[in-house]
């Protein structure tokens, strides 16, 4: 198996740096060979850019892939959107000789050439398939006895014909990675529903996107969980800062903490919340940390 | 034949080509009943599938942009229609006709200027250093040569056509995808 290069994307380094740090800390602690990917750009995002122009989308994605090819490393993504773009672009390069030629005609202008000889991974499927829940459990220093609503997000698993991670109606791999930390993955209605942000809807029609988010959050609240865990910073933003937007828009208050998987994994591996970008000055996060602290004491 | 009617025929052909898989549609409505957006917006994906490939008015439809590309409809379609992929192709035809929402143009501007759809700002530079990360991430933000490569590639693909002339107008506006 090749080593990995960490593809950051946009939202994680530029809006949620805590998730970047949490990822690096977890990978280092688990002794996973993962380097930086200097000079990478936006993946580019599937919603807006693939909608507009497939050539630009494929060319820019291919440049990001080339950077990792040149290091002879597989790409590791920590965002469902980046995974969707880079995995789909990589498949296109590997399967469609004509598309590869066209892209290389553009890449030649910057002195690069895409070969299609590496894989694109997402941290959730990577940890599940290469390590598995049992081995993840063996790394846990601080079991987290809490109730978690898992949010897979759409592009981690769909379209299923391209992802190859099984059926999208009732997947279990992400839930098993939660159970591995000593937590309970709580089932809830519309668990596989979209957060509402994708496809360029959030950027152009924020209110409409938030109505979908509100519906999902209401179902999660009924399930009486301690937090939501996701695998994508775009879902993360929609479900987390979306709670503030919804409060302003409709007056509905949720107060549900939202964590990226690398943050909850980081807590279980023994890192303090501050190192993982979990803002404990926010009341809902502080309560979650108090709950976890009370478990250590008891 | 004048230019406009030639263009119209061309558009119809493009739509037809983009929508070949929808010919299998039997209008069962599984797509609409699976659509998270349709529960809260005016998007009726069954109707869009019905007119895809036939009616050029679809290019002006606001509903075309209400799809979050969650793929529920495509996964559940009993006739195996590539619904989301069809929507994406029709969106592209629309964008190439310069039918583009201003917020989406702004996102394109960010990519063209910074190589990131969501670029960093001073507030988040500080948040990075506060937790012990470098001020700038290991991306095009840190490496000017890399940003120039991105700009060269986008120019090579003709991407600037999706961006309004006045690059400065939206440069301070917060964008998210």
GROMACS .gro file of C-alpha atoms in nm:
model
  475
    1UNK     CA    1   0.000   0.000   0.000
    2UNK     CA    2   0.125   0.347  -0.093
    3UNK     CA    3   0.175   0.623   0.160
    4UNK     CA    4  -0.077   0.907   0.166
    5UNK     CA    5  -0.080   1.279   0.093
    6UNK     CA    6  -0.329   1.493   0.284
    7UNK     CA    7  -0.558   1.689   0.053
    8UNK     CA    8  -0.695   1.982   0.255
    9UNK     CA    9  -0.946   2.140   0.016
   10UNK     CA   10  -1.085   2.485   0.104
   11UNK     CA   11  -1.315   2.475   0.404
   12UNK     CA   12  -1.090   2.279   0.639
   13UNK     CA   13  -0.772   2.491   0.619
   14UNK     CA   14  -0.957   2.820   0.564
   15UNK     CA   15  -1.260   2.784   0.798
   16UNK     CA   16  -1.207   2.479   1.023
   17UNK     CA   17  -0.831   2.463   1.087
   18UNK     CA   18  -0.907   2.261   1.402
   19UNK     CA   19  -1.018   1.973   1.179
   20UNK     CA   20  -0.687   2.000   0.989
   21UNK     CA   21  -0.492   1.977   1.314
   22UNK     CA   22  -0.715   1.697   1.452
   23UNK     CA   23  -0.654   1.496   1.133
   24UNK     CA   24  -0.278   1.542   1.152
   25UNK     CA   25  -0.268   1.451   1.522
   26UNK     CA   26  -0.476   1.135   1.472
   27UNK     CA   27  -0.274   1.019   1.171
   28UNK     CA   28   0.053   1.074   1.356
   29UNK     CA   29  -0.068   0.896   1.669
   30UNK     CA   30  -0.182   0.598   1.461
   31UNK     CA   31   0.152   0.603   1.278
   32UNK     CA   32  -0.014   0.642   0.936
   33UNK     CA   33   0.233   0.757   0.670
   34UNK     CA   34   0.077   1.079   0.543
   35UNK     CA   35   0.258   1.386   0.410
   36UNK     CA   36   0.141   1.733   0.314
   37UNK     CA   37   0.039   1.799  -0.048
   38UNK     CA   38   0.207   2.136  -0.113
   39UNK     CA   39   0.046   2.360  -0.372
   40UNK     CA   40  -0.292   2.187  -0.394
   41UNK     CA   41  -0.595   2.401  -0.481
   42UNK     CA   42  -0.973   2.374  -0.451
   43UNK     CA   43  -1.065   2.018  -0.557
   44UNK     CA   44  -1.267   2.192  -0.742
   45UNK     CA   45  -1.602   2.158  -0.571
   46UNK     CA   46  -1.845   1.928  -0.750
   47UNK     CA   47  -2.163   2.133  -0.693
   48UNK     CA   48  -2.078   2.456  -0.869
   49UNK     CA   49  -1.777   2.379  -1.087
   50UNK     CA   50  -1.883   2.042  -1.228
   51UNK     CA   51  -2.224   2.198  -1.291
   52UNK     CA   52  -2.061   2.473  -1.497
   53UNK     CA   53  -1.785   2.316  -1.699
   54UNK     CA   54  -1.664   1.959  -1.691
   55UNK     CA   55  -1.336   2.039  -1.870
   56UNK     CA   56  -1.223   2.299  -1.613
   57UNK     CA   57  -1.339   2.074  -1.329
   58UNK     CA   58  -1.151   1.770  -1.461
   59UNK     CA   59  -0.836   1.967  -1.545
   60UNK     CA   60  -0.802   2.131  -1.206
   61UNK     CA   61  -0.884   1.805  -1.026
   62UNK     CA   62  -0.621   1.630  -1.238
   63UNK     CA   63  -0.358   1.884  -1.135
   64UNK     CA   64  -0.428   1.801  -0.769
   65UNK     CA   65  -0.401   1.430  -0.851
   66UNK     CA   66  -0.073   1.485  -1.040
   67UNK     CA   67   0.083   1.652  -0.736
   68UNK     CA   68   0.023   1.332  -0.539
   69UNK     CA   69   0.129   1.109  -0.831
   70UNK     CA   70   0.460   1.294  -0.841
   71UNK     CA   71   0.511   1.198  -0.474
   72UNK     CA   72   0.400   0.840  -0.548
   73UNK     CA   73   0.134   0.868  -0.280
   74UNK     CA   74  -0.242   0.804  -0.272
   75UNK     CA   75  -0.456   1.110  -0.197
   76UNK     CA   76  -0.633   1.119   0.140
   77UNK     CA   77  -0.942   1.342   0.152
   78UNK     CA   78  -1.127   1.451   0.467
   79UNK     CA   79  -1.424   1.608   0.289
   80UNK     CA   80  -1.703   1.432   0.098
   81UNK     CA   81  -1.699   1.697  -0.176
   82UNK     CA   82  -1.322   1.669  -0.231
   83UNK     CA   83  -1.358   1.289  -0.228
   84UNK     CA   84  -1.636   1.306  -0.485
   85UNK     CA   85  -1.443   1.533  -0.721
   86UNK     CA   86  -1.102   1.368  -0.691
   87UNK     CA   87  -1.227   1.007  -0.695
   88UNK     CA   88  -1.458   1.072  -0.992
   89UNK     CA   89  -1.188   1.263  -1.181
   90UNK     CA   90  -0.938   0.986  -1.107
   91UNK     CA   91  -1.177   0.720  -1.240
   92UNK     CA   92  -1.232   0.927  -1.554
   93UNK     CA   93  -0.856   0.957  -1.609
   94UNK     CA   94  -0.808   0.584  -1.552
   95UNK     CA   95  -1.096   0.467  -1.772
   96UNK     CA   96  -1.131   0.727  -2.049
   97UNK     CA   97  -0.818   0.754  -2.263
   98UNK     CA   98  -0.961   1.044  -2.468
   99UNK     CA   99  -1.047   1.248  -2.156
  100UNK     CA  100  -0.697   1.182  -2.022
  101UNK     CA  101  -0.541   1.303  -2.347
  102UNK     CA  102  -0.752   1.619  -2.344
  103UNK     CA  103  -0.659   1.695  -1.983
  104UNK     CA  104  -0.292   1.633  -2.052
  105UNK     CA  105  -0.302   1.883  -2.338
  106UNK     CA  106  -0.394   2.146  -2.075
  107UNK     CA  107  -0.153   2.012  -1.812
  108UNK     CA  108   0.135   2.024  -2.061
  109UNK     CA  109   0.117   2.403  -2.042
  110UNK     CA  110   0.232   2.384  -1.679
  111UNK     CA  111   0.479   2.104  -1.748
  112UNK     CA  112   0.280   1.825  -1.585
  113UNK     CA  113   0.116   1.501  -1.696
  114UNK     CA  114  -0.151   1.294  -1.523
  115UNK     CA  115  -0.095   0.918  -1.535
  116UNK     CA  116  -0.381   0.769  -1.335
  117UNK     CA  117  -0.158   0.547  -1.122
  118UNK     CA  118  -0.271   0.634  -0.769
  119UNK     CA  119  -0.591   0.599  -0.564
  120UNK     CA  120  -0.810   0.860  -0.399
  121UNK     CA  121  -0.926   0.776  -0.048
  122UNK     CA  122  -1.162   0.925   0.211
  123UNK     CA  123  -1.052   0.901   0.572
  124UNK     CA  124  -1.369   0.717   0.678
  125UNK     CA  125  -1.349   0.440   0.419
  126UNK     CA  126  -0.969   0.433   0.455
  127UNK     CA  127  -0.982   0.375   0.831
  128UNK     CA  128  -1.260   0.121   0.790
  129UNK     CA  129  -1.107  -0.077   0.508
  130UNK     CA  130  -0.738  -0.060   0.596
  131UNK     CA  131  -0.763  -0.066   0.976
  132UNK     CA  132  -1.114  -0.172   1.074
  133UNK     CA  133  -1.313  -0.097   1.391
  134UNK     CA  134  -1.124  -0.346   1.606
  135UNK     CA  135  -0.786  -0.196   1.535
  136UNK     CA  136  -0.925   0.157   1.582
  137UNK     CA  137  -1.052   0.039   1.923
  138UNK     CA  138  -0.703  -0.071   2.017
  139UNK     CA  139  -0.581   0.289   1.980
  140UNK     CA  140  -0.852   0.433   2.207
  141UNK     CA  141  -0.716   0.574   2.532
  142UNK     CA  142  -1.034   0.741   2.645
  143UNK     CA  143  -1.357   0.553   2.561
  144UNK     CA  144  -1.639   0.800   2.493
  145UNK     CA  145  -1.965   0.669   2.637
  146UNK     CA  146  -2.197   0.905   2.452
  147UNK     CA  147  -2.489   0.889   2.208
  148UNK     CA  148  -2.395   1.000   1.859
  149UNK     CA  149  -2.602   1.078   1.549
  150UNK     CA  150  -2.386   0.982   1.252
  151UNK     CA  151  -2.428   1.194   0.941
  152UNK     CA  152  -2.269   1.014   0.645
  153UNK     CA  153  -2.335   1.294   0.397
  154UNK     CA  154  -2.422   1.216   0.037
  155UNK     CA  155  -2.101   1.208  -0.160
  156UNK     CA  156  -1.912   0.973   0.070
  157UNK     CA  157  -2.129   0.688  -0.049
  158UNK     CA  158  -2.325   0.807  -0.356
  159UNK     CA  159  -2.340   0.751  -0.648
  160UNK     CA  160  -2.293   0.391  -0.527
  161UNK     CA  161  -2.192   0.270  -0.875
  162UNK     CA  162  -1.880   0.487  -0.851
  163UNK     CA  163  -1.806   0.471  -0.478
  164UNK     CA  164  -1.823   0.094  -0.438
  165UNK     CA  165  -1.894   0.121  -0.064
  166UNK     CA  166  -2.218  -0.076  -0.075
  167UNK     CA  167  -2.583   0.020  -0.059
  168UNK     CA  168  -2.664   0.377   0.038
  169UNK     CA  169  -2.992   0.309   0.219
  170UNK     CA  170  -2.858   0.157   0.542
  171UNK     CA  171  -2.479   0.158   0.545
  172UNK     CA  172  -2.298   0.060   0.868
  173UNK     CA  173  -1.926   0.126   0.818
  174UNK     CA  174  -1.924   0.477   0.964
  175UNK     CA  175  -2.140   0.365   1.259
  176UNK     CA  176  -1.890   0.087   1.333
  177UNK     CA  177  -1.609   0.344   1.350
  178UNK     CA  178  -1.818   0.528   1.611
  179UNK     CA  179  -1.886   0.213   1.813
  180UNK     CA  180  -1.510   0.151   1.807
  181UNK     CA  181  -1.465   0.463   2.022
  182UNK     CA  182  -1.695   0.326   2.294
  183UNK     CA  183  -1.990   0.536   2.176
  184UNK     CA  184  -2.342   0.444   2.067
  185UNK     CA  185  -2.448   0.527   1.714
  186UNK     CA  186  -2.814   0.620   1.750
  187UNK     CA  187  -3.050   0.543   1.464
  188UNK     CA  188  -3.282   0.826   1.360
  189UNK     CA  189  -3.537   0.889   1.083
  190UNK     CA  190  -3.393   1.030   0.759
  191UNK     CA  191  -3.042   0.946   0.876
  192UNK     CA  192  -2.920   0.929   0.517
  193UNK     CA  193  -3.086   1.258   0.419
  194UNK     CA  194  -2.878   1.540   0.275
  195UNK     CA  195  -2.766   1.827   0.503
  196UNK     CA  196  -2.907   2.068   0.245
  197UNK     CA  197  -2.588   2.245   0.145
  198UNK     CA  198  -2.471   2.063  -0.168
  199UNK     CA  199  -2.507   2.128  -0.537
  200UNK     CA  200  -2.457   2.502  -0.504
  201UNK     CA  201  -2.788   2.535  -0.314
  202UNK     CA  202  -2.630   2.681   0.000
  203UNK     CA  203  -2.438   2.946  -0.189
  204UNK     CA  204  -2.725   3.070  -0.404
  205UNK     CA  205  -3.036   2.979  -0.200
  206UNK     CA  206  -2.927   2.970   0.161
  207UNK     CA  207  -3.277   2.987   0.312
  208UNK     CA  208  -3.397   2.695   0.107
  209UNK     CA  209  -3.090   2.492   0.203
  210UNK     CA  210  -3.154   2.569   0.571
  211UNK     CA  211  -3.510   2.438   0.553
  212UNK     CA  212  -3.366   2.097   0.465
  213UNK     CA  213  -3.114   2.132   0.747
  214UNK     CA  214  -3.385   2.223   0.997
  215UNK     CA  215  -3.587   1.914   0.905
  216UNK     CA  216  -3.282   1.693   0.955
  217UNK     CA  217  -3.184   1.859   1.285
  218UNK     CA  218  -3.538   1.818   1.418
  219UNK     CA  219  -3.520   1.442   1.359
  220UNK     CA  220  -3.179   1.428   1.527
  221UNK     CA  221  -3.304   1.622   1.828
  222UNK     CA  222  -3.591   1.376   1.876
  223UNK     CA  223  -3.333   1.096   1.890
  224UNK     CA  224  -3.186   1.256   2.203
  225UNK     CA  225  -2.816   1.246   2.115
  226UNK     CA  226  -2.512   1.410   2.272
  227UNK     CA  227  -2.365   1.520   1.938
  228UNK     CA  228  -2.361   1.482   1.560
  229UNK     CA  229  -2.053   1.338   1.389
  230UNK     CA  230  -1.990   1.396   1.018
  231UNK     CA  231  -1.720   1.328   0.763
  232UNK     CA  232  -1.737   1.648   0.561
  233UNK     CA  233  -1.665   2.014   0.647
  234UNK     CA  234  -1.943   2.134   0.421
  235UNK     CA  235  -2.204   1.921   0.601
  236UNK     CA  236  -2.027   2.028   0.923
  237UNK     CA  237  -2.076   2.397   0.845
  238UNK     CA  238  -2.437   2.349   0.738
  239UNK     CA  239  -2.530   2.145   1.049
  240UNK     CA  240  -2.326   2.356   1.294
  241UNK     CA  241  -2.334   2.723   1.194
  242UNK     CA  242  -2.667   2.638   1.027
  243UNK     CA  243  -2.811   2.607   1.380
  244UNK     CA  244  -2.736   2.977   1.438
  245UNK     CA  245  -2.883   3.070   1.099
  246UNK     CA  246  -3.200   2.870   1.170
  247UNK     CA  247  -3.237   3.033   1.511
  248UNK     CA  248  -3.229   3.370   1.340
  249UNK     CA  249  -3.459   3.261   1.059
  250UNK     CA  250  -3.730   3.065   1.243
  251UNK     CA  251  -3.647   3.100   1.611
  252UNK     CA  252  -3.595   2.725   1.649
  253UNK     CA  253  -3.305   2.640   1.880
  254UNK     CA  254  -3.122   2.309   1.857
  255UNK     CA  255  -2.799   2.337   2.060
  256UNK     CA  256  -2.656   2.009   1.925
  257UNK     CA  257  -2.274   1.989   1.918
  258UNK     CA  258  -2.131   1.899   1.575
  259UNK     CA  259  -1.794   1.726   1.533
  260UNK     CA  260  -1.597   1.595   1.236
  261UNK     CA  261  -1.493   1.230   1.281
  262UNK     CA  262  -1.128   1.327   1.322
  263UNK     CA  263  -1.227   1.546   1.619
  264UNK     CA  264  -1.419   1.273   1.802
  265UNK     CA  265  -1.142   1.025   1.714
  266UNK     CA  266  -0.890   1.275   1.851
  267UNK     CA  267  -1.080   1.294   2.183
  268UNK     CA  268  -1.085   0.915   2.204
  269UNK     CA  269  -0.711   0.902   2.132
  270UNK     CA  270  -0.660   1.127   2.433
  271UNK     CA  271  -0.610   1.473   2.282
  272UNK     CA  272  -0.769   1.770   2.462
  273UNK     CA  273  -1.062   1.953   2.297
  274UNK     CA  274  -0.859   2.273   2.245
  275UNK     CA  275  -0.608   2.091   2.024
  276UNK     CA  276  -0.889   1.954   1.808
  277UNK     CA  277  -1.060   2.283   1.727
  278UNK     CA  278  -1.357   2.209   1.951
  279UNK     CA  279  -1.454   2.554   2.077
  280UNK     CA  280  -1.540   2.507   2.443
  281UNK     CA  281  -1.640   2.871   2.478
  282UNK     CA  282  -1.956   2.764   2.294
  283UNK     CA  283  -2.202   2.643   2.557
  284UNK     CA  284  -2.318   2.325   2.378
  285UNK     CA  285  -1.955   2.213   2.330
  286UNK     CA  286  -1.867   2.293   2.690
  287UNK     CA  287  -2.158   2.074   2.809
  288UNK     CA  288  -2.038   1.787   2.591
  289UNK     CA  289  -1.687   1.813   2.734
  290UNK     CA  290  -1.826   1.825   3.089
  291UNK     CA  291  -2.023   1.509   3.018
  292UNK     CA  292  -1.706   1.337   2.895
  293UNK     CA  293  -1.503   1.465   3.191
  294UNK     CA  294  -1.763   1.330   3.437
  295UNK     CA  295  -1.715   0.985   3.280
  296UNK     CA  296  -1.342   0.996   3.346
  297UNK     CA  297  -1.401   1.092   3.708
  298UNK     CA  298  -1.658   0.817   3.764
  299UNK     CA  299  -3.112   3.041  -4.147
  300UNK     CA  300  -3.029   3.316  -3.901
  301UNK     CA  301  -2.790   3.281  -3.608
  302UNK     CA  302  -3.057   3.267  -3.341
  303UNK     CA  303  -3.247   2.974  -3.491
  304UNK     CA  304  -2.920   2.794  -3.559
  305UNK     CA  305  -2.832   2.840  -3.192
  306UNK     CA  306  -3.177   2.710  -3.088
  307UNK     CA  307  -3.135   2.392  -3.289
  308UNK     CA  308  -2.793   2.347  -3.140
  309UNK     CA  309  -2.931   2.384  -2.787
  310UNK     CA  310  -3.205   2.131  -2.857
  311UNK     CA  311  -2.946   1.884  -2.979
  312UNK     CA  312  -2.729   1.941  -2.673
  313UNK     CA  313  -3.028   1.891  -2.444
  314UNK     CA  314  -3.129   1.575  -2.626
  315UNK     CA  315  -2.779   1.435  -2.598
  316UNK     CA  316  -2.752   1.524  -2.228
  317UNK     CA  317  -3.087   1.363  -2.154
  318UNK     CA  318  -3.069   1.033  -2.344
  319UNK     CA  319  -3.122   0.819  -2.034
  320UNK     CA  320  -3.448   0.995  -1.937
  321UNK     CA  321  -3.625   0.833  -2.233
  322UNK     CA  322  -3.664   0.529  -2.009
  323UNK     CA  323  -3.871   0.732  -1.756
  324UNK     CA  324  -4.221   0.600  -1.677
  325UNK     CA  325  -4.310   0.897  -1.454
  326UNK     CA  326  -4.352   0.678  -1.144
  327UNK     CA  327  -4.249   0.961  -0.908
  328UNK     CA  328  -4.002   0.765  -0.692
  329UNK     CA  329  -3.752   1.042  -0.765
  330UNK     CA  330  -3.975   1.320  -0.634
  331UNK     CA  331  -4.077   1.127  -0.324
  332UNK     CA  332  -3.706   1.067  -0.247
  333UNK     CA  333  -3.599   1.428  -0.300
  334UNK     CA  334  -3.503   1.616   0.020
  335UNK     CA  335  -3.512   1.947  -0.162
  336UNK     CA  336  -3.857   1.884  -0.311
  337UNK     CA  337  -4.005   1.853   0.040
  338UNK     CA  338  -3.911   2.214   0.111
  339UNK     CA  339  -3.874   2.390  -0.226
  340UNK     CA  340  -4.056   2.410  -0.558
  341UNK     CA  341  -3.824   2.151  -0.712
  342UNK     CA  342  -4.025   1.871  -0.869
  343UNK     CA  343  -3.756   1.644  -1.005
  344UNK     CA  344  -4.010   1.418  -1.181
  345UNK     CA  345  -4.127   1.717  -1.385
  346UNK     CA  346  -3.770   1.820  -1.468
  347UNK     CA  347  -3.699   1.467  -1.588
  348UNK     CA  348  -4.018   1.485  -1.797
  349UNK     CA  349  -3.912   1.798  -1.985
  350UNK     CA  350  -3.537   1.728  -1.992
  351UNK     CA  351  -3.430   1.685  -2.352
  352UNK     CA  352  -3.753   1.832  -2.488
  353UNK     CA  353  -3.808   2.183  -2.362
  354UNK     CA  354  -3.528   2.447  -2.383
  355UNK     CA  355  -3.714   2.644  -2.113
  356UNK     CA  356  -3.555   2.405  -1.862
  357UNK     CA  357  -3.237   2.612  -1.905
  358UNK     CA  358  -3.406   2.908  -1.739
  359UNK     CA  359  -3.570   2.704  -1.467
  360UNK     CA  360  -3.474   2.816  -1.118
  361UNK     CA  361  -3.554   2.464  -0.997
  362UNK     CA  362  -3.257   2.334  -1.194
  363UNK     CA  363  -3.040   2.489  -0.921
  364UNK     CA  364  -3.242   2.364  -0.622
  365UNK     CA  365  -3.098   2.011  -0.651
  366UNK     CA  366  -2.836   1.942  -0.382
  367UNK     CA  367  -2.699   1.653  -0.594
  368UNK     CA  368  -2.769   1.410  -0.309
  369UNK     CA  369  -2.828   1.128  -0.561
  370UNK     CA  370  -3.129   0.980  -0.374
  371UNK     CA  371  -3.342   0.998  -0.689
  372UNK     CA  372  -3.076   0.838  -0.905
  373UNK     CA  373  -3.009   0.559  -0.653
  374UNK     CA  374  -3.377   0.473  -0.626
  375UNK     CA  375  -3.489   0.517  -0.988
  376UNK     CA  376  -3.636   0.181  -1.093
  377UNK     CA  377  -3.541   0.251  -1.455
  378UNK     CA  378  -3.177   0.324  -1.375
  379UNK     CA  379  -3.183   0.680  -1.509
  380UNK     CA  380  -2.875   0.891  -1.434
  381UNK     CA  381  -3.093   1.172  -1.303
  382UNK     CA  382  -2.831   1.379  -1.119
  383UNK     CA  383  -2.577   1.339  -1.396
  384UNK     CA  384  -2.842   1.460  -1.642
  385UNK     CA  385  -2.917   1.761  -1.420
  386UNK     CA  386  -2.545   1.845  -1.406
  387UNK     CA  387  -2.515   1.827  -1.786
  388UNK     CA  388  -2.820   2.051  -1.834
  389UNK     CA  389  -2.681   2.297  -1.578
  390UNK     CA  390  -2.363   2.312  -1.782
  391UNK     CA  391  -2.555   2.388  -2.102
  392UNK     CA  392  -2.735   2.661  -1.908
  393UNK     CA  393  -2.411   2.807  -1.768
  394UNK     CA  394  -2.261   2.809  -2.119
  395UNK     CA  395  -2.563   3.020  -2.222
  396UNK     CA  396  -2.455   3.262  -1.947
  397UNK     CA  397  -2.757   3.178  -1.735
  398UNK     CA  398  -2.571   3.193  -1.405
  399UNK     CA  399  -2.687   3.299  -1.060
  400UNK     CA  400  -2.481   3.592  -0.927
  401UNK     CA  401  -2.379   3.399  -0.614
  402UNK     CA  402  -2.238   3.120  -0.829
  403UNK     CA  403  -2.046   3.374  -1.038
  404UNK     CA  404  -1.894   3.502  -0.715
  405UNK     CA  405  -1.776   3.150  -0.625
  406UNK     CA  406  -1.616   3.125  -0.971
  407UNK     CA  407  -1.441   3.456  -0.911
  408UNK     CA  408  -1.290   3.322  -0.589
  409UNK     CA  409  -1.153   3.016  -0.768
  410UNK     CA  410  -1.008   3.227  -1.047
  411UNK     CA  411  -0.846   3.473  -0.811
  412UNK     CA  412  -0.732   3.256  -0.519
  413UNK     CA  413  -0.742   2.896  -0.640
  414UNK     CA  414  -0.982   2.832  -0.351
  415UNK     CA  415  -1.361   2.859  -0.369
  416UNK     CA  416  -1.347   2.962  -0.003
  417UNK     CA  417  -1.023   3.157   0.051
  418UNK     CA  418  -0.863   3.238   0.384
  419UNK     CA  419  -0.899   3.575   0.558
  420UNK     CA  420  -0.726   3.748   0.850
  421UNK     CA  421  -0.966   3.607   1.108
  422UNK     CA  422  -0.892   3.248   1.007
  423UNK     CA  423  -0.519   3.313   0.969
  424UNK     CA  424  -0.528   3.406   1.338
  425UNK     CA  425  -0.736   3.099   1.425
  426UNK     CA  426  -0.472   2.884   1.255
  427UNK     CA  427  -0.182   3.034   1.448
  428UNK     CA  428  -0.382   3.029   1.773
  429UNK     CA  429  -0.393   2.648   1.762
  430UNK     CA  430  -0.032   2.616   1.650
  431UNK     CA  431  -0.075   2.576   1.274
  432UNK     CA  432   0.114   2.788   1.022
  433UNK     CA  433  -0.065   3.105   0.919
  434UNK     CA  434  -0.114   2.978   0.564
  435UNK     CA  435  -0.201   2.617   0.475
  436UNK     CA  436   0.015   2.401   0.244
  437UNK     CA  437  -0.202   2.496  -0.053
  438UNK     CA  438  -0.198   2.752  -0.335
  439UNK     CA  439  -0.235   3.009  -0.056
  440UNK     CA  440   0.126   2.946   0.044
  441UNK     CA  441   0.284   2.885  -0.296
  442UNK     CA  442   0.254   3.158  -0.556
  443UNK     CA  443   0.388   2.938  -0.837
  444UNK     CA  444   0.113   2.689  -0.766
  445UNK     CA  445  -0.151   2.959  -0.784
  446UNK     CA  446  -0.008   3.066  -1.118
  447UNK     CA  447  -0.038   2.709  -1.243
  448UNK     CA  448  -0.405   2.706  -1.145
  449UNK     CA  449  -0.462   3.038  -1.319
  450UNK     CA  450  -0.286   2.913  -1.633
  451UNK     CA  451  -0.500   2.600  -1.642
  452UNK     CA  452  -0.825   2.789  -1.588
  453UNK     CA  453  -0.726   3.027  -1.869
  454UNK     CA  454  -0.643   2.730  -2.091
  455UNK     CA  455  -0.994   2.592  -2.026
  456UNK     CA  456  -1.161   2.928  -2.089
  457UNK     CA  457  -1.305   2.933  -1.738
  458UNK     CA  458  -1.308   3.315  -1.715
  459UNK     CA  459  -1.623   3.315  -1.932
  460UNK     CA  460  -1.822   3.228  -1.617
  461UNK     CA  461  -1.695   3.531  -1.430
  462UNK     CA  462  -1.821   3.883  -1.465
  463UNK     CA  463  -1.579   4.145  -1.589
  464UNK     CA  464  -1.559   4.333  -1.264
  465UNK     CA  465  -1.350   4.106  -1.047
  466UNK     CA  466  -1.346   4.352  -0.762
  467UNK     CA  467  -1.718   4.374  -0.714
  468UNK     CA  468  -1.752   4.060  -0.504
  469UNK     CA  469  -1.403   4.006  -0.381
  470UNK     CA  470  -1.479   4.076  -0.019
  471UNK     CA  471  -1.802   3.886  -0.019
  472UNK     CA  472  -1.811   3.569   0.188
  473UNK     CA  473  -1.879   3.275  -0.037
  474UNK     CA  474  -1.955   2.917   0.034
  475UNK     CA  475  -2.024   2.651  -0.222
   0.00000   0.00000   0.00000
